Amino acid sequence: MRVLVFSDDKALGGFLSSIWREVCFDAIAKRGLFVAALSGGRTPREYYRMLARESDLPWDKTHLFMVDERYVPETDSDSNYAMIKDALLREAPIPAGNMHFVHTVGADAAGSAEEYDNEIRNFFAVSGNDLPVFDLIVLGIGKDGHTASLFPGSPLLNESGRLAAAVFLKTAGHDRITLTLPIINNARQIVFLVTGEDKAEALRKTLRKKDDTMVPASLVHPEKGSVVFLVDAGAAMLLSQTEYEKV
Ligand code: 6PG
């Protein structure tokens, strides 16, 4: 696991694009496809915009899923899909069928989570207890240490069967749908994007606590994959110099 501290957004975003590029070309060389899952929230927006400008990436062989979604219409400013559409899909020429978003109209959050779970299973053609393998998952960390829509003390932290599940938590702002830990921890590469002094405590706890259900981000450690934290100086301010590398 590496923690890399960047001096500005341009450097951090450029590094995300370089990791994306490396994992993408490797996945396509080996399996003919690159499959990633993206988080929403505020942090990634600017970095997704930078990524979208990488016009020589094989976007036609790229499939995108959502790490989580708020159960709101796409027109709602809190929609993660709306943010990804605006920041990434508007410029990156990804075929419409390659974007696997969570349907948030019609059914209820539970029905939507089940539908999304099935879409993931069908896409990866997995059956039974097999777990799909995402090539890359982009995660954020909330001030409370949540990641995806896995919140402190949530019973979902022990979920072992479902790949995606609904979250009904008043403090989460909206009903949500989220990937669960087994599929997150089965990824080949995980990239955490964490910026701002307001995330410093959550980042410190994430790095220093192991498997603390009150800090869900500390439960992310893929058995076979790698994790890298791309952070800014504000988020790193409570870390010791031995815990990170300045880039
Ligand atoms: C969400 C995200 C969530 C996010 C963190 C950090 O739907 O909110 O997927 O897990 O990554 O809450 O959010 P910010 O980037 O807005 O600080």
PDB file of C-alpha atoms and ligand atoms in Angstrom:
ATOM      1  CA  MET A   1       0.000   0.000   0.000  1.00  0.00           C
ATOM      2  CA  ARG A   2       1.405   3.435  -0.912  1.00  0.00           C
ATOM      3  CA  VAL A   3       0.371   6.921   0.226  1.00  0.00           C
ATOM      4  CA  LEU A   4       1.421   9.601  -2.259  1.00  0.00           C
ATOM      5  CA  VAL A   5       1.153  13.290  -1.393  1.00  0.00           C
ATOM      6  CA  PHE A   6       0.794  15.769  -4.252  1.00  0.00           C
ATOM      7  CA  SER A   7       1.417  19.508  -4.238  1.00  0.00           C
ATOM      8  CA  ASP A   8      -1.591  20.377  -6.386  1.00  0.00           C
ATOM      9  CA  ASP A   9      -4.653  19.026  -8.182  1.00  0.00           C
ATOM     10  CA  LYS A  10      -2.917  18.918 -11.544  1.00  0.00           C
ATOM     11  CA  ALA A  11      -0.202  16.607 -10.224  1.00  0.00           C
ATOM     12  CA  LEU A  12      -2.665  14.383  -8.368  1.00  0.00           C
ATOM     13  CA  GLY A  13      -5.015  14.173 -11.341  1.00  0.00           C
ATOM     14  CA  GLY A  14      -2.120  13.483 -13.685  1.00  0.00           C
ATOM     15  CA  PHE A  15      -1.015  10.586 -11.493  1.00  0.00           C
ATOM     16  CA  LEU A  16      -4.531   9.138 -11.423  1.00  0.00           C
ATOM     17  CA  SER A  17      -4.579   9.267 -15.224  1.00  0.00           C
ATOM     18  CA  SER A  18      -1.216   7.500 -15.361  1.00  0.00           C
ATOM     19  CA  ILE A  19      -2.411   4.689 -13.080  1.00  0.00           C
ATOM     20  CA  TRP A  20      -5.641   4.461 -15.094  1.00  0.00           C
ATOM     21  CA  ARG A  21      -3.640   4.262 -18.328  1.00  0.00           C
ATOM     22  CA  GLU A  22      -1.331   1.540 -17.008  1.00  0.00           C
ATOM     23  CA  VAL A  23      -4.129  -0.642 -15.611  1.00  0.00           C
ATOM     24  CA  CYS A  24      -6.338  -0.045 -18.660  1.00  0.00           C
ATOM     25  CA  PHE A  25      -3.777  -1.118 -21.259  1.00  0.00           C
ATOM     26  CA  ASP A  26      -2.691  -4.099 -19.172  1.00  0.00           C
ATOM     27  CA  ALA A  27      -6.303  -5.268 -18.745  1.00  0.00           C
ATOM     28  CA  ILE A  28      -7.070  -4.923 -22.453  1.00  0.00           C
ATOM     29  CA  ALA A  29      -3.854  -6.716 -23.449  1.00  0.00           C
ATOM     30  CA  LYS A  30      -4.734  -9.625 -21.142  1.00  0.00           C
ATOM     31  CA  ARG A  31      -8.534  -9.766 -21.275  1.00  0.00           C
ATOM     32  CA  GLY A  32      -9.639  -7.490 -24.119  1.00  0.00           C
ATOM     33  CA  LEU A  33     -11.581  -5.224 -21.755  1.00  0.00           C
ATOM     34  CA  PHE A  34     -10.940  -2.719 -18.941  1.00  0.00           C
ATOM     35  CA  VAL A  35     -13.581  -2.577 -16.206  1.00  0.00           C
ATOM     36  CA  ALA A  36     -13.550   0.122 -13.553  1.00  0.00           C
ATOM     37  CA  ALA A  37     -15.893   1.299 -10.804  1.00  0.00           C
ATOM     38  CA  LEU A  38     -16.086   4.979  -9.920  1.00  0.00           C
ATOM     39  CA  SER A  39     -17.038   6.752  -6.713  1.00  0.00           C
ATOM     40  CA  GLY A  40     -19.031   9.955  -6.669  1.00  0.00           C
ATOM     41  CA  GLY A  41     -18.890  12.859  -4.270  1.00  0.00           C
ATOM     42  CA  ARG A  42     -16.962  16.103  -4.758  1.00  0.00           C
ATOM     43  CA  THR A  43     -13.311  15.005  -4.665  1.00  0.00           C
ATOM     44  CA  PRO A  44     -13.044  13.095  -7.952  1.00  0.00           C
ATOM     45  CA  ARG A  45     -14.859  15.622 -10.203  1.00  0.00           C
ATOM     46  CA  GLU A  46     -11.794  17.598 -11.314  1.00  0.00           C
ATOM     47  CA  TYR A  47      -9.725  14.432 -11.711  1.00  0.00           C
ATOM     48  CA  TYR A  48     -12.409  12.788 -13.863  1.00  0.00           C
ATOM     49  CA  ARG A  49     -12.392  15.921 -16.015  1.00  0.00           C
ATOM     50  CA  MET A  50      -8.628  15.550 -16.497  1.00  0.00           C
ATOM     51  CA  LEU A  51      -9.018  11.841 -17.261  1.00  0.00           C
ATOM     52  CA  ALA A  52     -11.643  12.580 -19.913  1.00  0.00           C
ATOM     53  CA  ARG A  53      -9.064  14.578 -21.834  1.00  0.00           C
ATOM     54  CA  GLU A  54      -6.872  11.460 -22.299  1.00  0.00           C
ATOM     55  CA  SER A  55      -8.279  11.025 -25.791  1.00  0.00           C
ATOM     56  CA  ASP A  56      -5.925   8.215 -26.815  1.00  0.00           C
ATOM     57  CA  LEU A  57      -7.217   5.832 -24.156  1.00  0.00           C
ATOM     58  CA  PRO A  58      -9.183   2.833 -25.525  1.00  0.00           C
ATOM     59  CA  TRP A  59     -12.532   4.164 -24.285  1.00  0.00           C
ATOM     60  CA  ASP A  60     -14.413   1.809 -26.611  1.00  0.00           C
ATOM     61  CA  LYS A  61     -13.047  -1.146 -24.620  1.00  0.00           C
ATOM     62  CA  THR A  62     -13.683   0.509 -21.268  1.00  0.00           C
ATOM     63  CA  HIS A  63     -16.690  -0.376 -19.096  1.00  0.00           C
ATOM     64  CA  LEU A  64     -17.610   1.769 -16.106  1.00  0.00           C
ATOM     65  CA  PHE A  65     -19.683   0.851 -13.081  1.00  0.00           C
ATOM     66  CA  MET A  66     -20.690   2.925 -10.059  1.00  0.00           C
ATOM     67  CA  VAL A  67     -19.147   2.263  -6.641  1.00  0.00           C
ATOM     68  CA  ASP A  68     -22.285   3.713  -5.149  1.00  0.00           C
ATOM     69  CA  GLU A  69     -25.226   5.963  -5.938  1.00  0.00           C
ATOM     70  CA  ARG A  70     -27.674   8.102  -4.096  1.00  0.00           C
ATOM     71  CA  TYR A  71     -31.248   7.014  -4.770  1.00  0.00           C
ATOM     72  CA  VAL A  72     -32.179  10.278  -6.490  1.00  0.00           C
ATOM     73  CA  PRO A  73     -33.129  11.075 -10.094  1.00  0.00           C
ATOM     74  CA  GLU A  74     -30.250  11.765 -12.494  1.00  0.00           C
ATOM     75  CA  THR A  75     -31.447  15.397 -12.554  1.00  0.00           C
ATOM     76  CA  ASP A  76     -30.682  15.750  -8.841  1.00  0.00           C
ATOM     77  CA  SER A  77     -27.437  17.604  -8.022  1.00  0.00           C
ATOM     78  CA  ASP A  78     -26.599  14.817  -5.543  1.00  0.00           C
ATOM     79  CA  SER A  79     -26.620  12.147  -8.260  1.00  0.00           C
ATOM     80  CA  ASN A  80     -23.205  10.519  -8.619  1.00  0.00           C
ATOM     81  CA  TYR A  81     -24.082   9.444 -12.147  1.00  0.00           C
ATOM     82  CA  ALA A  82     -24.875  13.055 -13.053  1.00  0.00           C
ATOM     83  CA  MET A  83     -21.449  14.122 -11.762  1.00  0.00           C
ATOM     84  CA  ILE A  84     -19.647  11.356 -13.680  1.00  0.00           C
ATOM     85  CA  LYS A  85     -21.664  12.129 -16.801  1.00  0.00           C
ATOM     86  CA  ASP A  86     -20.731  15.802 -16.609  1.00  0.00           C
ATOM     87  CA  ALA A  87     -17.089  15.357 -15.618  1.00  0.00           C
ATOM     88  CA  LEU A  88     -16.135  12.288 -17.637  1.00  0.00           C
ATOM     89  CA  LEU A  89     -18.737  11.016 -20.099  1.00  0.00           C
ATOM     90  CA  ARG A  90     -19.334  14.370 -21.757  1.00  0.00           C
ATOM     91  CA  GLU A  91     -15.794  14.362 -23.172  1.00  0.00           C
ATOM     92  CA  ALA A  92     -14.544  10.746 -23.063  1.00  0.00           C
ATOM     93  CA  PRO A  93     -16.023   8.814 -26.035  1.00  0.00           C
ATOM     94  CA  ILE A  94     -17.336   5.875 -24.021  1.00  0.00           C
ATOM     95  CA  PRO A  95     -20.118   3.982 -25.821  1.00  0.00           C
ATOM     96  CA  ALA A  96     -23.416   4.453 -23.967  1.00  0.00           C
ATOM     97  CA  GLY A  97     -23.739   0.707 -23.400  1.00  0.00           C
ATOM     98  CA  ASN A  98     -20.408   0.679 -21.562  1.00  0.00           C
ATOM     99  CA  MET A  99     -21.661   2.876 -18.727  1.00  0.00           C
ATOM    100  CA  HIS A 100     -23.414   0.725 -16.124  1.00  0.00           C
ATOM    101  CA  PHE A 101     -25.196   3.151 -13.874  1.00  0.00           C
ATOM    102  CA  VAL A 102     -27.600   2.420 -11.046  1.00  0.00           C
ATOM    103  CA  HIS A 103     -31.242   2.917 -12.030  1.00  0.00           C
ATOM    104  CA  THR A 104     -32.797   5.272  -9.505  1.00  0.00           C
ATOM    105  CA  VAL A 105     -36.279   5.663 -10.842  1.00  0.00           C
ATOM    106  CA  GLY A 106     -39.184   3.259 -10.848  1.00  0.00           C
ATOM    107  CA  ALA A 107     -38.359   0.641  -8.244  1.00  0.00           C
ATOM    108  CA  ASP A 108     -37.252   1.463  -4.689  1.00  0.00           C
ATOM    109  CA  ALA A 109     -33.640   1.445  -3.481  1.00  0.00           C
ATOM    110  CA  ALA A 110     -33.817  -2.227  -2.512  1.00  0.00           C
ATOM    111  CA  GLY A 111     -35.153  -3.201  -5.929  1.00  0.00           C
ATOM    112  CA  SER A 112     -32.573  -1.020  -7.633  1.00  0.00           C
ATOM    113  CA  ALA A 113     -29.756  -2.626  -5.618  1.00  0.00           C
ATOM    114  CA  GLU A 114     -30.939  -6.088  -6.626  1.00  0.00           C
ATOM    115  CA  GLU A 115     -31.121  -5.039 -10.269  1.00  0.00           C
ATOM    116  CA  TYR A 116     -27.601  -3.587 -10.087  1.00  0.00           C
ATOM    117  CA  ASP A 117     -26.305  -6.725  -8.353  1.00  0.00           C
ATOM    118  CA  ASN A 118     -27.717  -8.797 -11.223  1.00  0.00           C
ATOM    119  CA  GLU A 119     -26.241  -6.460 -13.834  1.00  0.00           C
ATOM    120  CA  ILE A 120     -22.784  -6.913 -12.304  1.00  0.00           C
ATOM    121  CA  ARG A 121     -23.151 -10.705 -12.131  1.00  0.00           C
ATOM    122  CA  ASN A 122     -24.412 -10.901 -15.724  1.00  0.00           C
ATOM    123  CA  PHE A 123     -21.689  -8.618 -17.060  1.00  0.00           C
ATOM    124  CA  PHE A 124     -18.907 -10.624 -15.412  1.00  0.00           C
ATOM    125  CA  ALA A 125     -20.757 -13.876 -16.123  1.00  0.00           C
ATOM    126  CA  VAL A 126     -20.162 -15.063 -12.588  1.00  0.00           C
ATOM    127  CA  SER A 127     -22.306 -17.662 -10.864  1.00  0.00           C
ATOM    128  CA  GLY A 128     -22.742 -18.898  -7.328  1.00  0.00           C
ATOM    129  CA  ASN A 129     -20.132 -17.562  -4.926  1.00  0.00           C
ATOM    130  CA  ASP A 130     -17.710 -16.451  -7.649  1.00  0.00           C
ATOM    131  CA  LEU A 131     -16.668 -12.827  -7.221  1.00  0.00           C
ATOM    132  CA  PRO A 132     -16.237 -10.440 -10.170  1.00  0.00           C
ATOM    133  CA  VAL A 133     -12.822  -8.787 -10.470  1.00  0.00           C
ATOM    134  CA  PHE A 134     -12.770  -5.076 -11.239  1.00  0.00           C
ATOM    135  CA  ASP A 135      -9.513  -3.936 -12.802  1.00  0.00           C
ATOM    136  CA  LEU A 136      -9.700  -0.593 -11.005  1.00  0.00           C
ATOM    137  CA  ILE A 137     -11.905   0.910  -8.307  1.00  0.00           C
ATOM    138  CA  VAL A 138     -11.757   4.602  -7.393  1.00  0.00           C
ATOM    139  CA  LEU A 139     -12.773   5.272  -3.792  1.00  0.00           C
ATOM    140  CA  GLY A 140     -13.117   8.323  -1.575  1.00  0.00           C
ATOM    141  CA  ILE A 141     -13.238   8.613   2.199  1.00  0.00           C
ATOM    142  CA  GLY A 142     -15.857  10.564   4.124  1.00  0.00           C
ATOM    143  CA  LYS A 143     -14.983  12.629   7.203  1.00  0.00           C
ATOM    144  CA  ASP A 144     -16.512   9.814   9.276  1.00  0.00           C
ATOM    145  CA  GLY A 145     -14.278   7.221   7.621  1.00  0.00           C
ATOM    146  CA  HIS A 146     -16.956   5.802   5.322  1.00  0.00           C
ATOM    147  CA  THR A 147     -16.083   4.669   1.831  1.00  0.00           C
ATOM    148  CA  ALA A 148     -18.455   3.845  -0.982  1.00  0.00           C
ATOM    149  CA  SER A 149     -21.737   4.034   0.927  1.00  0.00           C
ATOM    150  CA  LEU A 150     -20.447   1.778   3.676  1.00  0.00           C
ATOM    151  CA  PHE A 151     -20.884   3.757   6.861  1.00  0.00           C
ATOM    152  CA  PRO A 152     -19.424   3.261  10.350  1.00  0.00           C
ATOM    153  CA  GLY A 153     -21.035   0.364  12.217  1.00  0.00           C
ATOM    154  CA  SER A 154     -23.144  -0.664   9.230  1.00  0.00           C
ATOM    155  CA  PRO A 155     -24.291  -4.299   9.196  1.00  0.00           C
ATOM    156  CA  LEU A 156     -23.366  -4.208   5.486  1.00  0.00           C
ATOM    157  CA  LEU A 157     -19.714  -4.335   6.543  1.00  0.00           C
ATOM    158  CA  ASN A 158     -20.256  -8.036   7.233  1.00  0.00           C
ATOM    159  CA  GLU A 159     -22.168  -8.684   3.991  1.00  0.00           C
ATOM    160  CA  SER A 160     -20.773 -11.720   2.222  1.00  0.00           C
ATOM    161  CA  GLY A 161     -23.425 -12.676  -0.313  1.00  0.00           C
ATOM    162  CA  ARG A 162     -24.620  -9.590  -2.157  1.00  0.00           C
ATOM    163  CA  LEU A 163     -22.319  -7.631  -4.494  1.00  0.00           C
ATOM    164  CA  ALA A 164     -24.514  -4.535  -4.220  1.00  0.00           C
ATOM    165  CA  ALA A 165     -26.962  -3.550  -1.513  1.00  0.00           C
ATOM    166  CA  ALA A 166     -29.287  -0.737  -0.484  1.00  0.00           C
ATOM    167  CA  VAL A 167     -28.394   1.582   2.410  1.00  0.00           C
ATOM    168  CA  PHE A 168     -31.157   3.175   4.481  1.00  0.00           C
ATOM    169  CA  LEU A 169     -29.434   5.577   6.840  1.00  0.00           C
ATOM    170  CA  LYS A 170     -30.853   9.011   7.728  1.00  0.00           C
ATOM    171  CA  THR A 171     -27.369  10.474   8.228  1.00  0.00           C
ATOM    172  CA  ALA A 172     -26.404   9.386   4.709  1.00  0.00           C
ATOM    173  CA  GLY A 173     -28.637  12.100   3.274  1.00  0.00           C
ATOM    174  CA  HIS A 174     -30.372   9.800   0.804  1.00  0.00           C
ATOM    175  CA  ASP A 175     -31.169   6.121   0.472  1.00  0.00           C
ATOM    176  CA  ARG A 176     -28.198   4.694  -1.375  1.00  0.00           C
ATOM    177  CA  ILE A 177     -26.995   1.682  -3.331  1.00  0.00           C
ATOM    178  CA  THR A 178     -23.422   0.537  -2.753  1.00  0.00           C
ATOM    179  CA  LEU A 179     -20.932  -2.124  -3.732  1.00  0.00           C
ATOM    180  CA  THR A 180     -20.109  -4.338  -0.774  1.00  0.00           C
ATOM    181  CA  LEU A 181     -16.664  -5.162   0.629  1.00  0.00           C
ATOM    182  CA  PRO A 182     -16.198  -8.615  -0.935  1.00  0.00           C
ATOM    183  CA  ILE A 183     -16.320  -7.209  -4.474  1.00  0.00           C
ATOM    184  CA  ILE A 184     -14.328  -4.079  -3.533  1.00  0.00           C
ATOM    185  CA  ASN A 185     -11.638  -6.240  -1.923  1.00  0.00           C
ATOM    186  CA  ASN A 186     -11.502  -8.449  -5.013  1.00  0.00           C
ATOM    187  CA  ALA A 187     -10.256  -5.628  -7.259  1.00  0.00           C
ATOM    188  CA  ARG A 188      -6.862  -5.688  -8.936  1.00  0.00           C
ATOM    189  CA  GLN A 189      -6.137  -2.027  -8.188  1.00  0.00           C
ATOM    190  CA  ILE A 190      -7.811   0.349  -5.732  1.00  0.00           C
ATOM    191  CA  VAL A 191      -7.128   4.084  -5.802  1.00  0.00           C
ATOM    192  CA  PHE A 192      -8.270   6.262  -2.898  1.00  0.00           C
ATOM    193  CA  LEU A 193      -8.613   9.969  -3.675  1.00  0.00           C
ATOM    194  CA  VAL A 194      -8.489  12.000  -0.451  1.00  0.00           C
ATOM    195  CA  THR A 195      -8.027  15.750  -0.265  1.00  0.00           C
ATOM    196  CA  GLY A 196      -8.587  18.522   2.263  1.00  0.00           C
ATOM    197  CA  GLU A 197      -7.707  19.062   5.897  1.00  0.00           C
ATOM    198  CA  ASP A 198     -11.208  17.939   6.839  1.00  0.00           C
ATOM    199  CA  LYS A 199     -10.228  14.411   5.759  1.00  0.00           C
ATOM    200  CA  ALA A 200      -6.932  14.327   7.713  1.00  0.00           C
ATOM    201  CA  GLU A 201      -8.368  12.538  10.763  1.00  0.00           C
ATOM    202  CA  ALA A 202     -10.271  10.005   8.657  1.00  0.00           C
ATOM    203  CA  LEU A 203      -7.169   9.277   6.571  1.00  0.00           C
ATOM    204  CA  ARG A 204      -5.001   8.857   9.657  1.00  0.00           C
ATOM    205  CA  LYS A 205      -7.520   6.408  11.173  1.00  0.00           C
ATOM    206  CA  THR A 206      -7.850   4.540   7.861  1.00  0.00           C
ATOM    207  CA  LEU A 207      -4.091   3.988   7.672  1.00  0.00           C
ATOM    208  CA  ARG A 208      -3.490   3.190  11.316  1.00  0.00           C
ATOM    209  CA  LYS A 209      -6.490   1.064  12.201  1.00  0.00           C
ATOM    210  CA  LYS A 210      -6.859  -2.371  10.734  1.00  0.00           C
ATOM    211  CA  ASP A 211     -10.338  -3.690  10.079  1.00  0.00           C
ATOM    212  CA  ASP A 212     -12.087  -1.200  12.349  1.00  0.00           C
ATOM    213  CA  THR A 213     -15.807  -1.298  11.558  1.00  0.00           C
ATOM    214  CA  MET A 214     -16.063   2.266  12.832  1.00  0.00           C
ATOM    215  CA  VAL A 215     -13.661   3.269  10.026  1.00  0.00           C
ATOM    216  CA  PRO A 216     -15.010   1.367   6.983  1.00  0.00           C
ATOM    217  CA  ALA A 217     -12.192   2.618   4.719  1.00  0.00           C
ATOM    218  CA  SER A 218      -9.802   0.620   6.972  1.00  0.00           C
ATOM    219  CA  LEU A 219     -11.566  -2.551   5.830  1.00  0.00           C
ATOM    220  CA  VAL A 220     -10.427  -2.036   2.223  1.00  0.00           C
ATOM    221  CA  HIS A 221      -7.378  -4.212   1.561  1.00  0.00           C
ATOM    222  CA  PRO A 222      -7.720  -6.416  -1.509  1.00  0.00           C
ATOM    223  CA  GLU A 223      -6.281  -9.896  -0.986  1.00  0.00           C
ATOM    224  CA  LYS A 224      -4.775 -10.098  -4.462  1.00  0.00           C
ATOM    225  CA  GLY A 225      -4.761  -6.437  -5.465  1.00  0.00           C
ATOM    226  CA  SER A 226      -2.945  -3.190  -4.687  1.00  0.00           C
ATOM    227  CA  VAL A 227      -4.089  -0.032  -2.920  1.00  0.00           C
ATOM    228  CA  VAL A 228      -2.690   3.429  -3.458  1.00  0.00           C
ATOM    229  CA  PHE A 229      -3.802   6.637  -1.728  1.00  0.00           C
ATOM    230  CA  LEU A 230      -3.494   9.822  -3.796  1.00  0.00           C
ATOM    231  CA  VAL A 231      -3.784  12.666  -1.321  1.00  0.00           C
ATOM    232  CA  ASP A 232      -2.946  16.340  -0.896  1.00  0.00           C
ATOM    233  CA  ALA A 233      -0.975  18.030   1.897  1.00  0.00           C
ATOM    234  CA  GLY A 234      -4.115  18.934   3.815  1.00  0.00           C
ATOM    235  CA  ALA A 235      -5.329  15.346   4.017  1.00  0.00           C
ATOM    236  CA  ALA A 236      -1.808  14.178   4.954  1.00  0.00           C
ATOM    237  CA  MET A 237      -1.273  16.775   7.684  1.00  0.00           C
ATOM    238  CA  LEU A 238      -1.750  14.308  10.586  1.00  0.00           C
ATOM    239  CA  LEU A 239       0.483  11.595   9.133  1.00  0.00           C
ATOM    240  CA  SER A 240       4.095  11.016  10.082  1.00  0.00           C
ATOM    241  CA  GLN A 241       6.652  11.421   7.315  1.00  0.00           C
ATOM    242  CA  THR A 242       7.258   7.673   7.376  1.00  0.00           C
ATOM    243  CA  GLU A 243       3.660   7.075   6.309  1.00  0.00           C
ATOM    244  CA  TYR A 244       3.779   8.763   2.919  1.00  0.00           C
ATOM    245  CA  GLU A 245       5.915   9.711  -0.075  1.00  0.00           C
ATOM    246  CA  LYS A 246       5.931  13.224  -1.462  1.00  0.00           C
ATOM    247  CA  VAL A 247       5.530  13.170  -5.249  1.00  0.00           C
TER     248      VAL A 247
HETATM  249  C1  6PG B   1     -20.619   9.209  -2.222  1.00  0.00           C
HETATM  250  C2  6PG B   1     -19.265   8.664  -2.457  1.00  0.00           C
HETATM  251  C3  6PG B   1     -18.556   8.571  -1.139  1.00  0.00           C
HETATM  252  C4  6PG B   1     -17.445   9.572  -1.236  1.00  0.00           C
HETATM  253  C5  6PG B   1     -17.047  10.089   0.116  1.00  0.00           C
HETATM  254  C6  6PG B   1     -16.147  11.312  -0.040  1.00  0.00           C
HETATM  255  O1  6PG B   1     -21.553   8.801  -2.892  1.00  0.00           O
HETATM  256  O2  6PG B   1     -20.695  10.123  -1.393  1.00  0.00           O
HETATM  257  O3  6PG B   1     -19.156   7.621  -3.237  1.00  0.00           O
HETATM  258  O4  6PG B   1     -18.071   7.363  -0.737  1.00  0.00           O
HETATM  259  O5  6PG B   1     -16.348   8.984  -1.906  1.00  0.00           O
HETATM  260  O6  6PG B   1     -18.229  10.461   0.801  1.00  0.00           O
HETATM  261  O7  6PG B   1     -16.950  12.299  -0.655  1.00  0.00           O
HETATM  262  P1  6PG B   1     -16.334  13.719  -1.111  1.00  0.00           P
HETATM  263  O8  6PG B   1     -15.405  13.411  -2.233  1.00  0.00           O
HETATM  264  O9  6PG B   1     -17.530  14.516  -1.531  1.00  0.00           O
HETATM  265  O10 6PG B   1     -15.620  14.285   0.099  1.00  0.00           O
END
